Structures are given as structure tokens and as C-alpha cells.
Tab-separated table of C-alpha atoms in Angstrom:
chain	number	residue	atom	x	y	z
A	209	MET	CA	24.870	12.463	70.297
A	210	GLU	CA	22.892	10.646	67.777
A	211	SER	CA	24.465	7.493	66.426
A	212	MET	CA	25.313	7.208	62.476
A	213	ALA	CA	22.514	4.511	62.317
A	214	GLU	CA	20.452	6.483	63.807
A	215	SER	CA	21.073	9.426	61.904
A	216	ASN	CA	20.250	7.941	58.951
A	217	LYS	CA	17.064	5.970	59.976
A	218	LEU	CA	13.840	7.678	58.169
A	219	HIS	CA	10.507	8.088	59.086
A	220	VAL	CA	8.246	7.572	56.342
A	221	VAL	CA	4.270	7.828	56.013
A	222	VAL	CA	2.288	5.867	53.929
A	223	PHE	CA	-1.259	6.937	52.582
A	224	PRO	CA	-2.924	4.463	50.202
A	225	TRP	CA	-6.411	5.091	48.656
A	226	LEU	CA	-9.165	3.334	50.281
A	227	ALA	CA	-9.144	-0.069	48.112
A	228	PHE	CA	-7.775	-3.119	49.007
A	229	GLY	CA	-6.039	-3.527	45.402
A	230	HIS	CA	-4.182	-0.605	46.764
A	231	ILE	CA	-3.926	-0.896	50.112
A	232	ILE	CA	-2.088	-4.485	49.899
A	233	PRO	CA	0.878	-3.148	47.468
A	234	PHE	CA	1.196	0.247	49.767
A	235	LEU	CA	1.417	-2.408	52.936
A	236	GLU	CA	3.890	-4.462	50.810
A	237	LEU	CA	6.042	-1.457	50.147
A	238	ALA	CA	5.743	-0.404	53.541
A	239	LYS	CA	7.231	-3.709	55.023
A	240	LEU	CA	10.146	-3.184	52.794
A	241	ILE	CA	10.870	-0.029	53.655
A	242	ALA	CA	10.536	-1.462	57.551
A	243	GLN	CA	12.921	-4.379	56.813
A	244	LYS	CA	15.703	-1.701	55.679
A	245	GLY	CA	15.508	-0.167	59.382
A	246	HIS	CA	13.030	2.831	59.119
A	247	VAL	CA	10.498	3.579	60.922
A	248	VAL	CA	7.235	3.487	58.631
A	249	SER	CA	3.515	4.534	59.744
A	250	PHE	CA	0.928	3.065	57.488
A	251	ILE	CA	-2.413	5.114	57.892
A	252	SER	CA	-5.690	3.845	56.789
A	253	THR	CA	-9.089	3.715	58.381
A	254	PRO	CA	-10.086	1.842	61.553
A	255	ARG	CA	-12.081	-1.421	59.690
A	256	ASN	CA	-9.024	-1.503	56.922
A	257	ILE	CA	-6.326	-1.765	59.591
A	258	ILE	CA	-8.138	-4.506	61.266
A	259	ARG	CA	-8.388	-6.197	57.814
A	260	LEU	CA	-4.974	-6.372	57.109
A	261	PRO	CA	-2.526	-9.171	56.858
A	262	LYS	CA	-0.456	-10.126	60.256
A	263	LEU	CA	2.247	-8.339	60.016
A	264	PRO	CA	5.502	-10.152	60.782
A	265	PRO	CA	6.374	-10.162	64.383
A	266	ASN	CA	10.136	-8.839	63.474
A	267	LEU	CA	8.497	-5.830	62.067
A	268	ALA	CA	6.297	-4.939	64.574
A	269	PRO	CA	8.622	-2.171	66.053
A	270	LEU	CA	9.362	-0.328	63.125
A	271	LEU	CA	5.873	-0.446	61.373
A	272	ASN	CA	2.934	1.319	63.104
A	273	LEU	CA	-0.676	0.995	61.620
A	274	VAL	CA	-2.211	4.398	62.131
A	275	LYS	CA	-6.138	4.426	62.163
A	276	LEU	CA	-7.845	7.623	61.231
A	277	PRO	CA	-11.598	7.357	61.569
A	278	LEU	CA	-13.399	8.065	58.247
A	279	PRO	CA	-16.199	10.943	58.083
A	280	ARG	CA	-19.506	9.294	57.983
A	281	ILE	CA	-21.344	10.529	54.799
A	282	ASP	CA	-25.227	9.177	54.342
A	283	GLU	CA	-24.913	7.770	51.087
A	284	ILE	CA	-22.457	4.664	52.118
A	285	PRO	CA	-23.268	1.903	54.727
A	286	GLU	CA	-22.217	2.823	58.237
A	287	ASN	CA	-19.003	0.532	58.071
A	288	ALA	CA	-18.403	0.769	54.950
A	289	GLU	CA	-14.433	1.801	54.359
A	290	ALA	CA	-13.405	0.602	51.470
A	291	THR	CA	-14.514	0.170	47.687
A	292	MET	CA	-15.349	-3.607	48.520
A	293	ASP	CA	-18.040	-2.413	50.837
A	294	VAL	CA	-20.270	-0.547	48.439
A	295	PRO	CA	-21.137	-0.912	44.840
A	296	TYR	CA	-19.607	0.691	42.115
A	297	ASN	CA	-21.849	3.559	41.759
A	298	LYS	CA	-20.984	4.538	45.210
A	299	VAL	CA	-17.299	4.880	45.056
A	300	GLN	CA	-17.696	8.493	43.972
A	301	TYR	CA	-19.411	9.156	47.740
A	302	LEU	CA	-16.280	7.266	49.280
A	303	LYS	CA	-13.820	9.825	47.690
A	304	LYS	CA	-16.013	12.372	49.367
A	305	ALA	CA	-16.043	10.788	52.547
A	306	PHE	CA	-12.070	10.313	51.781
A	307	ASP	CA	-11.531	13.890	51.621
A	308	GLY	CA	-12.654	14.525	54.771
A	309	LEU	CA	-9.389	12.842	56.243
A	310	GLN	CA	-7.624	15.811	55.454
A	311	THR	CA	-7.799	17.520	58.737
A	312	GLU	CA	-6.821	14.598	60.968
A	313	LEU	CA	-4.002	13.747	58.201
A	314	THR	CA	-2.918	17.115	58.654
A	315	ARG	CA	-2.733	16.915	62.677
A	316	PHE	CA	-0.537	13.936	62.354
A	317	LEU	CA	1.817	15.281	59.553
A	318	GLN	CA	2.492	18.157	61.882
A	319	THR	CA	3.012	16.478	65.246
A	320	SER	CA	5.137	13.465	64.166
A	321	THR	CA	7.158	15.086	61.887
A	322	PRO	CA	8.248	11.921	58.863
A	323	ASP	CA	10.743	12.061	56.302
A	324	TRP	CA	8.688	11.347	53.669
A	325	ILE	CA	5.404	10.558	52.634
A	326	ILE	CA	4.156	8.208	50.033
A	327	TYR	CA	0.449	8.756	48.646
A	328	ASP	CA	-1.587	7.452	45.828
A	329	PHE	CA	-3.810	9.154	43.258
A	330	ALA	CA	-6.901	10.100	45.724
A	331	PRO	CA	-5.714	13.124	48.057
A	332	HIS	CA	-5.014	15.942	45.461
A	333	TRP	CA	-5.162	18.522	48.653
A	334	LEU	CA	-1.774	16.474	50.050
A	335	PRO	CA	1.215	17.763	48.016
A	336	ALA	CA	0.872	20.970	49.360
A	337	ILE	CA	-0.046	20.452	52.617
A	338	ALA	CA	3.058	18.203	52.929
A	339	GLY	CA	5.019	20.821	51.124
A	340	GLU	CA	4.411	23.343	53.576
A	341	LEU	CA	5.370	21.029	56.354
A	342	GLY	CA	8.910	20.555	54.434
A	343	ILE	CA	7.915	16.729	53.978
A	344	SER	CA	9.398	14.795	51.068
A	345	ARG	CA	6.662	13.297	48.664
A	346	ALA	CA	6.257	10.203	46.625
A	347	PHE	CA	3.461	9.526	44.879
A	348	PHE	CA	2.893	5.780	44.156
A	349	SER	CA	1.341	4.264	41.046
A	350	ILE	CA	0.332	1.149	41.753
A	351	PHE	CA	-0.474	0.978	38.030
A	352	ASN	CA	2.173	0.155	35.251
A	353	ALA	CA	3.792	2.340	33.065
A	354	TRP	CA	1.441	1.927	29.969
A	355	SER	CA	-1.817	2.437	31.705
A	356	GLY	CA	0.052	5.472	33.409
A	357	SER	CA	1.096	6.816	29.474
A	358	PHE	CA	-1.873	6.457	27.770
A	359	PHE	CA	-4.231	8.810	29.362
A	360	GLY	CA	-1.324	11.465	28.837
A	361	SER	CA	0.649	14.048	31.267
A	362	SER	CA	-0.413	15.271	34.336
A	363	ILE	CA	-0.729	19.108	33.205
A	364	THR	CA	-2.957	17.742	30.405
A	365	MET	CA	-5.355	16.092	32.944
A	366	ILE	CA	-5.231	19.125	35.420
A	367	HIS	CA	-6.228	21.296	32.574
A	368	GLY	CA	-8.662	19.157	30.335
A	369	GLU	CA	-6.384	19.605	27.509
A	370	ASP	CA	-6.744	16.095	26.191
A	371	TYR	CA	-7.371	15.577	22.544
A	372	ARG	CA	-9.446	12.838	22.795
A	373	THR	CA	-13.164	13.741	23.794
A	374	LYS	CA	-15.057	11.135	22.488
A	375	PRO	CA	-15.344	7.080	23.717
A	376	GLU	CA	-13.988	6.051	20.536
A	377	ASP	CA	-11.063	8.190	20.659
A	378	PHE	CA	-9.871	5.772	23.529
A	379	THR	CA	-9.787	2.699	21.180
A	380	ILE	CA	-6.525	3.442	19.200
A	381	PRO	CA	-2.904	4.593	21.055
A	382	PRO	CA	-2.699	7.807	21.529
A	383	GLU	CA	-0.428	10.153	19.314
A	384	TRP	CA	2.136	10.971	22.101
A	385	VAL	CA	3.102	6.963	21.828
A	386	PRO	CA	6.016	6.850	19.378
A	387	PHE	CA	6.397	3.320	19.228
A	388	PRO	CA	4.080	0.431	17.631
A	389	SER	CA	1.666	-0.330	20.578
A	390	ASN	CA	-1.842	-1.693	20.890
A	391	VAL	CA	-2.320	-0.544	23.942
A	392	ALA	CA	-6.077	1.125	23.659
A	393	PHE	CA	-9.613	0.454	24.981
A	394	ARG	CA	-12.395	-1.820	23.390
A	395	LEU	CA	-15.433	0.426	22.846
A	396	TYR	CA	-17.276	-1.143	25.655
A	397	GLU	CA	-14.501	-0.860	28.032
A	398	ILE	CA	-14.033	3.055	27.898
A	399	ARG	CA	-17.626	3.649	27.961
A	400	ARG	CA	-17.806	2.286	31.099
A	401	PHE	CA	-14.605	3.677	32.147
A	402	PHE	CA	-15.974	7.271	31.204
A	403	ASN	CA	-18.717	6.559	33.997
A	404	SER	CA	-16.544	6.681	36.835
A	405	VAL	CA	-13.690	9.321	36.075
A	406	GLU	CA	-15.840	12.129	35.341
A	407	GLU	CA	-16.610	14.932	37.570
A	408	ASN	CA	-18.830	13.173	40.625
A	409	ILE	CA	-20.301	13.938	44.077
A	410	SER	CA	-16.638	14.487	45.442
A	411	GLY	CA	-16.867	17.527	43.073
A	412	VAL	CA	-13.345	16.401	42.267
A	413	SER	CA	-12.411	14.124	38.733
A	414	ASP	CA	-10.562	11.331	39.089
A	415	TRP	CA	-8.156	13.094	36.065
A	416	PHE	CA	-7.745	16.148	38.728
A	417	ARG	CA	-6.472	14.219	41.374
A	418	PHE	CA	-4.331	11.540	39.739
A	419	GLY	CA	-2.811	15.204	37.692
A	420	SER	CA	-2.489	16.966	41.098
A	421	ALA	CA	-0.648	14.018	42.811
A	422	VAL	CA	1.710	13.642	40.280
A	423	ILE	CA	2.851	17.721	39.583
A	424	GLY	CA	2.964	17.986	43.593
A	425	CYS	CA	5.151	14.939	44.103
A	426	ASP	CA	8.998	15.254	44.204
A	427	VAL	CA	9.600	11.422	42.386
A	428	PHE	CA	7.072	9.317	40.989
A	429	LEU	CA	7.354	5.708	42.339
A	430	ILE	CA	5.935	2.994	40.051
A	431	ARG	CA	5.210	-0.748	40.648
A	432	SER	CA	7.060	-1.962	37.835
A	433	CYS	CA	10.456	-3.078	36.351
A	434	ARG	CA	12.541	-2.323	33.367
A	435	GLU	CA	12.706	-6.122	32.025
A	436	ILE	CA	8.892	-5.642	31.299
A	437	GLU	CA	8.308	-1.976	30.057
A	438	SER	CA	11.605	0.190	29.495
A	439	ASP	CA	9.994	2.250	26.649
A	440	TRP	CA	6.751	2.963	28.338
A	441	LEU	CA	8.933	4.107	31.494
A	442	ASP	CA	11.092	6.450	29.391
A	443	LEU	CA	7.888	7.860	27.880
A	444	MET	CA	6.085	8.400	31.317
A	445	GLN	CA	9.012	10.309	32.464
A	446	GLU	CA	8.812	12.732	29.395
A	447	LEU	CA	5.247	13.019	29.791
A	448	HIS	CA	5.282	13.626	33.406
A	449	GLN	CA	8.958	15.425	33.995
A	450	LYS	CA	9.172	14.223	37.015
A	451	PRO	CA	11.697	11.224	38.206
A	452	ILE	CA	9.999	7.874	37.838
A	453	LEU	CA	11.813	5.104	39.694
A	454	PRO	CA	10.424	1.547	39.690
A	455	VAL	CA	10.184	0.117	42.769
A	456	GLY	CA	9.732	-3.766	41.024
A	457	LEU	CA	6.831	-5.739	41.149
A	458	LEU	CA	6.738	-6.258	44.578
A	459	PRO	CA	5.633	-10.132	44.259
A	460	SER	CA	4.420	-11.661	47.200
A	461	SER	CA	5.234	-14.770	48.746
A	462	VAL	CA	3.116	-17.763	49.679
A	463	GLN	CA	3.259	-16.724	53.598
A	464	TYR	CA	2.563	-19.513	56.014
A	465	ARG	CA	0.236	-18.051	58.583
A	466	GLU	CA	-0.217	-19.241	62.190
A	467	ASP	CA	-3.547	-21.111	61.275
A	468	ASP	CA	-1.480	-22.652	58.067
A	469	ILE	CA	-2.645	-26.236	59.104
A	470	ASP	CA	-5.986	-24.763	58.770
A	471	ASP	CA	-9.509	-26.720	57.015
A	472	THR	CA	-9.170	-23.859	54.489
A	473	TRP	CA	-6.084	-24.971	52.639
A	474	HIS	CA	-6.573	-28.632	53.845
A	475	THR	CA	-9.545	-28.890	52.003
A	476	ILE	CA	-8.405	-27.032	49.023
A	477	SER	CA	-5.116	-28.842	48.779
A	478	LYS	CA	-6.506	-32.378	48.857
A	479	TRP	CA	-8.616	-31.587	45.864
A	480	LEU	CA	-5.727	-30.066	44.053
A	481	ASN	CA	-3.772	-32.744	44.850
A	482	LYS	CA	-5.916	-35.010	43.404
A	483	GLN	CA	-5.927	-33.298	40.002
A	484	ASP	CA	-3.407	-34.145	37.005
A	485	LYS	CA	-0.619	-31.494	36.629
A	486	GLU	CA	-1.343	-28.380	34.996
A	487	SER	CA	-4.843	-29.229	34.405
A	488	VAL	CA	-6.964	-27.093	36.408
A	489	ILE	CA	-8.289	-23.607	36.011
A	490	TYR	CA	-8.103	-21.217	38.635
A	491	VAL	CA	-10.906	-18.337	37.881
A	492	ALA	CA	-10.672	-15.638	40.528
A	493	LEU	CA	-12.150	-11.982	39.486
A	494	GLY	CA	-10.696	-9.766	42.408
A	495	SER	CA	-12.603	-7.966	45.305
A	496	GLU	CA	-13.795	-4.965	43.251
A	497	VAL	CA	-15.321	-6.679	40.166
A	498	THR	CA	-19.188	-7.359	40.314
A	499	PRO	CA	-20.079	-9.209	37.431
A	500	SER	CA	-23.885	-8.953	36.089
A	501	GLN	CA	-26.120	-12.141	36.509
A	502	VAL	CA	-25.513	-12.746	32.704
A	503	GLU	CA	-21.710	-12.493	32.540
A	504	LEU	CA	-21.674	-14.671	35.645
A	505	THR	CA	-23.892	-17.449	34.131
A	506	GLU	CA	-22.076	-17.544	30.647
A	507	LEU	CA	-19.193	-17.679	32.641
A	508	ALA	CA	-20.288	-20.648	34.499
A	509	LEU	CA	-21.909	-22.442	31.541
A	510	GLY	CA	-18.544	-22.214	29.605
A	511	LEU	CA	-16.575	-23.749	32.528
A	512	GLU	CA	-19.282	-26.477	32.634
A	513	LEU	CA	-18.418	-26.496	28.321
A	514	SER	CA	-14.869	-27.020	28.491
A	515	GLY	CA	-14.999	-30.001	30.553
A	516	LEU	CA	-12.091	-28.793	32.403
A	517	PRO	CA	-11.335	-29.053	35.748
A	518	PHE	CA	-11.824	-26.002	37.602
A	519	PHE	CA	-11.581	-23.909	40.877
A	520	TRP	CA	-13.536	-21.114	41.298
A	521	ALA	CA	-12.794	-18.326	43.938
A	522	LEU	CA	-16.436	-16.771	43.845
A	523	ARG	CA	-16.470	-14.505	47.021
A	524	LYS	CA	-19.339	-12.940	47.864
A	525	ARG	CA	-18.877	-9.445	48.899
A	526	HIS	CA	-20.247	-8.436	52.144
A	527	GLY	CA	-22.953	-5.494	52.565
A	528	LEU	CA	-23.484	-5.401	48.720
A	529	ALA	CA	-27.415	-6.930	48.158
A	530	GLU	CA	-26.950	-6.845	44.300
A	531	PHE	CA	-23.987	-9.320	44.612
A	532	HIS	CA	-26.128	-11.683	47.184
A	533	SER	CA	-28.807	-11.943	44.333
A	534	PHE	CA	-26.494	-13.181	41.614
A	535	GLU	CA	-27.280	-17.314	40.967
A	536	LEU	CA	-25.310	-19.858	39.286
A	537	PRO	CA	-27.665	-21.328	36.844
A	538	ASP	CA	-29.833	-24.109	38.125
A	539	GLY	CA	-27.888	-27.431	38.445
A	540	PHE	CA	-24.559	-26.119	37.851
A	541	GLU	CA	-22.988	-27.263	40.835
A	542	GLU	CA	-24.745	-30.710	40.927
A	543	ARG	CA	-23.778	-31.395	36.923
A	544	THR	CA	-20.011	-30.208	37.554
A	545	ASN	CA	-19.231	-31.562	41.309
A	546	ASP	CA	-17.213	-34.309	40.255
A	547	ARG	CA	-14.512	-32.030	38.482
A	548	GLY	CA	-14.877	-28.315	39.621
A	549	VAL	CA	-15.011	-26.699	42.911
A	550	VAL	CA	-16.935	-23.318	43.571
A	551	TRP	CA	-15.382	-21.526	46.762
A	552	THR	CA	-17.567	-18.887	48.068
A	553	SER	CA	-15.676	-17.913	51.565
A	554	TRP	CA	-11.711	-16.659	51.528
A	555	ALA	CA	-9.135	-18.665	49.117
A	556	PRO	CA	-5.809	-18.350	49.821
A	557	GLN	CA	-4.857	-17.300	46.242
A	558	LEU	CA	-0.905	-17.402	46.004
A	559	ARG	CA	-0.929	-20.995	47.240
A	560	ILE	CA	-3.373	-21.956	44.424
A	561	LEU	CA	-1.580	-20.534	41.891
A	562	ALA	CA	1.659	-22.162	43.325
A	563	HIS	CA	-0.051	-25.318	43.156
A	564	ASP	CA	1.319	-27.933	40.072
A	565	SER	CA	-1.855	-28.604	39.281
A	566	VAL	CA	-3.321	-25.250	38.152
A	567	GLY	CA	-2.565	-24.856	34.170
A	568	GLY	CA	-4.717	-21.497	33.739
A	569	PHE	CA	-5.791	-18.926	35.592
A	570	VAL	CA	-8.893	-16.572	34.585
A	571	THR	CA	-8.657	-13.261	35.817
A	572	HIS	CA	-9.872	-9.995	35.006
A	573	CYS	CA	-6.348	-8.283	34.710
A	574	GLY	CA	-5.918	-6.444	37.903
A	575	TRP	CA	-2.083	-5.713	37.924
A	576	SER	CA	-1.771	-8.008	40.855
A	577	SER	CA	-3.673	-10.711	40.051
A	578	VAL	CA	-1.435	-10.471	36.706
A	579	ILE	CA	1.786	-10.206	38.984
A	580	GLU	CA	0.837	-13.344	41.212
A	581	GLY	CA	-0.579	-15.661	38.322
A	582	LEU	CA	3.388	-14.687	35.480
A	583	GLN	CA	4.885	-15.090	39.176
A	584	PHE	CA	4.345	-18.968	38.598
A	585	GLY	CA	4.210	-19.193	34.970
A	586	ARG	CA	0.463	-19.490	34.793
A	587	PRO	CA	-1.045	-18.730	31.017
A	588	LEU	CA	-3.782	-15.953	31.496
A	589	LEU	CA	-7.628	-16.315	30.514
A	590	MET	CA	-8.500	-12.616	30.461
A	591	LEU	CA	-11.580	-11.005	30.910
A	592	PRO	CA	-11.576	-7.703	31.789
A	593	PHE	CA	-13.938	-5.464	33.486
A	594	LEU	CA	-13.174	-2.171	35.104
A	595	GLY	CA	-10.424	0.745	34.496
A	596	ASP	CA	-7.244	-0.176	33.314
A	597	GLN	CA	-7.949	-3.818	33.066
A	598	GLY	CA	-8.537	-3.961	29.192
A	599	LEU	CA	-5.362	-1.993	28.435
A	600	ILE	CA	-3.609	-4.956	30.951
A	601	ALA	CA	-5.226	-7.447	28.948
A	602	ARG	CA	-4.142	-5.942	25.318
A	603	VAL	CA	-0.273	-5.941	26.412
A	604	PHE	CA	-0.020	-9.838	27.779
A	605	ALA	CA	-2.350	-10.851	24.860
A	606	GLU	CA	0.491	-9.514	22.387
A	607	LYS	CA	3.260	-11.078	24.563
A	608	LYS	CA	1.237	-14.048	24.165
A	609	ALA	CA	1.313	-14.821	27.881
A	610	GLY	CA	-2.407	-15.972	27.804
A	611	ILE	CA	-5.750	-14.842	25.394
A	612	GLU	CA	-8.373	-12.601	26.209
A	613	ILE	CA	-12.017	-14.457	26.114
A	614	PRO	CA	-13.701	-12.589	23.313
A	615	ARG	CA	-16.356	-10.739	24.257
A	616	ASP	CA	-19.110	-8.657	21.570
A	617	GLU	CA	-16.972	-5.506	20.819
A	618	GLU	CA	-19.862	-3.008	20.997
A	619	ASP	CA	-21.562	-4.138	24.446
A	620	GLY	CA	-19.113	-6.311	26.114
A	621	SER	CA	-21.400	-9.112	26.130
A	622	LEU	CA	-19.945	-12.646	27.143
A	623	ARG	CA	-20.905	-16.456	25.404
A	624	ARG	CA	-20.226	-19.610	27.035
A	625	ASP	CA	-19.150	-20.933	23.755
A	626	SER	CA	-16.547	-18.208	23.956
A	627	VAL	CA	-15.329	-19.034	27.460
A	628	ALA	CA	-15.243	-22.764	26.978
A	629	GLU	CA	-12.918	-22.471	23.418
A	630	SER	CA	-10.535	-20.006	25.156
A	631	LEU	CA	-10.338	-22.420	27.973
A	632	ARG	CA	-9.828	-25.564	25.844
A	633	GLN	CA	-7.437	-23.558	23.845
A	634	VAL	CA	-4.818	-22.249	26.510
A	635	ILE	CA	-5.205	-25.335	28.510
A	636	VAL	CA	-5.041	-28.722	26.350
A	637	GLU	CA	-5.004	-27.749	22.891
A	638	ASP	CA	-1.637	-27.810	20.906
A	639	GLU	CA	-2.372	-24.223	19.832
A	640	GLY	CA	-1.851	-23.077	23.140
A	641	LYS	CA	1.558	-24.512	23.609
A	642	VAL	CA	2.615	-20.885	23.258
A	643	TYR	CA	0.824	-19.666	25.605
A	644	ARG	CA	1.851	-21.694	28.235
A	645	LYS	CA	5.646	-21.710	27.085
A	646	LYS	CA	5.469	-17.797	27.005
A	647	ALA	CA	4.201	-17.915	30.597
A	648	LYS	CA	6.496	-20.107	32.183
A	649	GLU	CA	9.213	-18.007	30.312
A	650	MET	CA	7.858	-14.380	31.852
A	651	LYS	CA	8.006	-16.390	35.596
A	652	ALA	CA	12.253	-15.593	35.180
A	653	VAL	CA	11.219	-11.853	35.458
A	654	PHE	CA	7.834	-11.602	37.535
A	655	GLY	CA	8.867	-14.520	40.288
A	656	ASP	CA	12.711	-13.079	40.246
A	657	LYS	CA	13.198	-12.391	43.992
A	658	ASP	CA	16.295	-10.916	43.662
A	659	LEU	CA	15.807	-8.873	40.489
A	660	HIS	CA	12.692	-7.378	42.522
A	661	LYS	CA	15.346	-6.775	45.455
A	662	ARG	CA	17.617	-4.386	43.944
A	663	TYR	CA	14.827	-2.401	42.727
A	664	ILE	CA	13.775	-2.106	46.572
A	665	ASP	CA	17.296	-1.257	47.226
A	666	LYS	CA	17.842	1.669	44.941
A	667	PHE	CA	14.619	2.460	46.322
A	668	ALA	CA	15.853	2.695	49.677
A	669	GLU	CA	19.113	4.641	48.686
A	670	TYR	CA	16.979	6.964	46.818
A	671	LEU	CA	15.088	7.789	50.131
A	672	GLN	CA	18.080	7.703	52.113
A	673	ASN	CA	20.151	10.080	50.033
A	674	ASP	CA	17.071	12.738	48.817
A	675	ARG	CA	16.086	13.225	52.110
A	676	HIS	CA	17.875	16.803	51.901
A	677	GLY	CA	16.013	18.028	49.461
A	678	SER	CA	17.710	17.340	46.307
A	679	ARG	CA	15.828	15.831	43.233
A	680	VAL	CA	17.460	14.013	40.753
A	681	LEU	CA	15.465	12.441	38.072
A	682	ILE	CA	16.429	8.571	37.382
A	683	ALA	CA	17.299	7.869	33.992
A	684	LYS	CA	17.946	4.716	32.063
A	685	THR	CA	21.946	4.361	31.773
A	686	ASP	CA	22.115	2.918	28.683
A	687	LEU	CA	20.231	5.467	26.984
A	688	PRO	CA	22.196	7.010	23.953
A	689	SER	CA	24.202	10.111	25.671
A	690	ALA	CA	22.245	12.394	23.988
A	691	LYS	CA	19.034	11.211	24.698
A	692	ARG	CA	19.990	10.749	28.603
A	693	LYS	CA	21.492	14.521	28.886
A	694	ASN	CA	17.824	15.518	28.230
A	695	LEU	CA	16.496	13.199	30.606
A	696	VAL	CA	18.539	13.774	33.389
A	697	LEU	CA	17.865	16.917	35.420
A	698	LEU	CA	19.170	18.217	39.063
A	699	MET	CA	16.037	19.758	40.853
A	700	HIS	CA	16.158	21.658	44.382
A	701	ALA	CA	13.817	21.705	46.940
A	702	SER	CA	12.257	25.410	47.404
């Protein structure tokens, strides 16, 4: 007879989009589910699975890494299985290949009979398949609630009913935001964004993918917490009419790997140890961002003009010829050799940010990077490039956790003088004390492991209690009773 412990054990499938900015948060969530004693099948393509960080030995029996071969299409290189492997203008072809995983994933779900599947925005076809198989469905957004709310309801996305029809319309907060907000795009940002979300070679727009993923879910999971954006989480619930369940920020730990005493960290830490406390600018623009040659040059010359010590993680993206062609300004490394490092291979970002010598973080404002910077209290020097990065920058500029490095409002061009002035303002000038102080204050939320553990505990409880089909809309318990009555709904699976 099945024991009580066995009967409470779930099988959860986790299926992220093919971008490491998505894959890693999904993996973190999978590991936390496995820590609760549940069996997890984490699904991606072979090369992406190989590139994952090593799993802790205690989780290996519970967390299965499942490889589904990515269908080949001519427009992407043979070994390209993630967005970091292709130029930005080829990502839409990767989505076309991704849609080809439908048959193999369906076969896996039919034979493994999981209780839940946690999925990303891209597989618009997945909710219907899982529903037919009786599998509970959780959509997991790695984005925060203000970014998710900015684009409106899932119904609006699917049917193309947004009243905003031109880029200029997105440079002010949307009309459905009922509270003061500065969350909006710069004109150059939204022009770039428009180019990435319109209907494309896959035949399906990103709007439709996201909307379908949300409409088809039983619960909407989000990498966020009420301590940061309670108003936005409430708004998301009203917009999507789905249970919204924050899972916390999933802050990463500074993990010590088997090669802990390796040459990489030994070399980096030796240099950092020689620098003054909170004096170093750490520069890292993520694995997806490919700055133009002009942007790269202006950023480099701005670092030089600032006169400040810096560590620049400038990792080249393998297989992308256009990235390999980028060049630092003539003589830049020689002129800055006494106070700066340009690191062109993998860098242990968490360990660098945790080092006492780091005083500021030049970031593209990917949500994971912002979380990592603020969990160590590092003020942000924000240089957004793609997607929702501009919206994230608006919020943390308003919260005074850092400043945006100014760009030209029309074309987004960057100037070395603006870079240098911004760096000095945040790192050394009296004017920057407010940013340094506020970033340290935010560490109390972003770095609070106990707080985020409580969110995971509630999430795990929800998965367990909801396995038989009842859908309870999670509401904020301290809302006024009239509003809470409107938000708390009981739904039943068909």
C-alpha cells in the first residue's frame, strides 16, 4: 500500500524557453521543488543540458535532466540551441525550431504522467496538450509584475486589441495602471522592441505566445515578491484573471564548485583583493546583449575617462562572427592596465559582486542581474538594451538604487562623457551617497534568504494542495475586505 509520504510526492515537469536568462531561473525553481522531496523532470535540448551548472549530489536522484533533440532548420547553425548561440535577428528561427519539440514533449508527457508542468511563454501549444492529459499547468514568468502588466491582459495580447498602435504610445504608462508610475519605454527602446515581437518566421507573434501561455494556465507563477511590487502584483491579477503566485526572487548562492581553487577565481580574487573597499566598477552586460561597435567604444572610453578601477566581463559569444569583429579602442587595455581588467572568458559573477571591493554594477538590467547586484547591495549603473530592460531601469532609478547612464532619447546613442560622469557620481561623489545607501537598504529584501524561502514554502504547499484540481486565486490577505472579496475566486477544473 502506498505510504503517506509517497502519496504526497509529486512529479513536476519544468520546461523553459531556449535562453539561459530563462533556463537558469527555471532550474533554480526546479531545484527548490526537488528539495521538497518531489520528483522533477527538467526538459531542454541536449547542448543546453550539458551547459547547465552541476546539480548538488543530494538532488541528483530527484531532478532528472531530460534531453529533447532540437529539430534542425537551415537558418540557424548546426549547434545552436540557445539564444546566445544565434544573432538577435535569428532568434525567431530558433522559435520555429522550438515549436518542433511539440511531438517529442507530448510523447514524454503521455508516458511519464506528471502531476504538474511548469512552462515558459514560448510553447503556445502546450496548455491544450497538458489539459487533455489531465496535467495541472503553471505558467512561470521570469519577469517582474510591472513588466508583465505594462503590456496588458492576455486576452488583449491574443486578439491584438491594444489601443497603443505606434511606438510613441509606449513612452507613457498605460491607461490601466491606476497608480502613479514612471514605467514606460524610451522611444529608441520601444522601436527595438517592436522589431522583436511582431509576427515572424515562426508564424506566431510573441504577444500570441505569451497570451496563450497565460490563458491556458491554472496558476501564474512569477519571480517576484510583495515586498517589492505589491501594487503591480494586484494589477496583474486583475488584468489576467488568474491566480498570481509569487515564488520569491530565487536569489542565487555563491556556490563553491569542485574547482573552487581554480586559476579563474584565484586570478580574479587576487586582483580584487588589491583594490580599495567599494571602489571597483563591475561591468557585465549579460550573455544575450550584443552592443554595437560604437556603443562598445563609448563605454570603454567612458570607463577610461572616469579614472576609476574596473573589472569588465566582456565574454565573447561563440559562433557569432559579428561579435568577434568588435574591437576595443586602440591602446585602451594598455592605458588602463594599472587599474582595470577586461576579462574575456567566463567570470563568476556572484562571487565578484560579493567581494568587498566592488562599489557599483554596470548592468544591462536583466532581471536576474539586477537581483544578483542588489542581493549584495551594489548600486546600479543601468544601461538597458533589449526587451523589458528599460522598464526595469525606470523602476530602480525611481527607487534610487542607482542611475541610468544617459543616452540620446531618439536613437539611443551613448556618449563617453555621460558614462564617465555617471560612474563617478555613483561611486565616489557625495551626490551618489543616496544611491549607495538605497542599494544597501534593498539588500535587506533581495538578499533575505529566509523571506524567499517562505515564498517557496507557500508555492510548494500550493502545488501539493491543488493537485486534485481545485484552483484557488491567491489574494493579498491584508487588502480591504470589499476588494479581497472581488479578488478571491474559487475555480474548478473541468
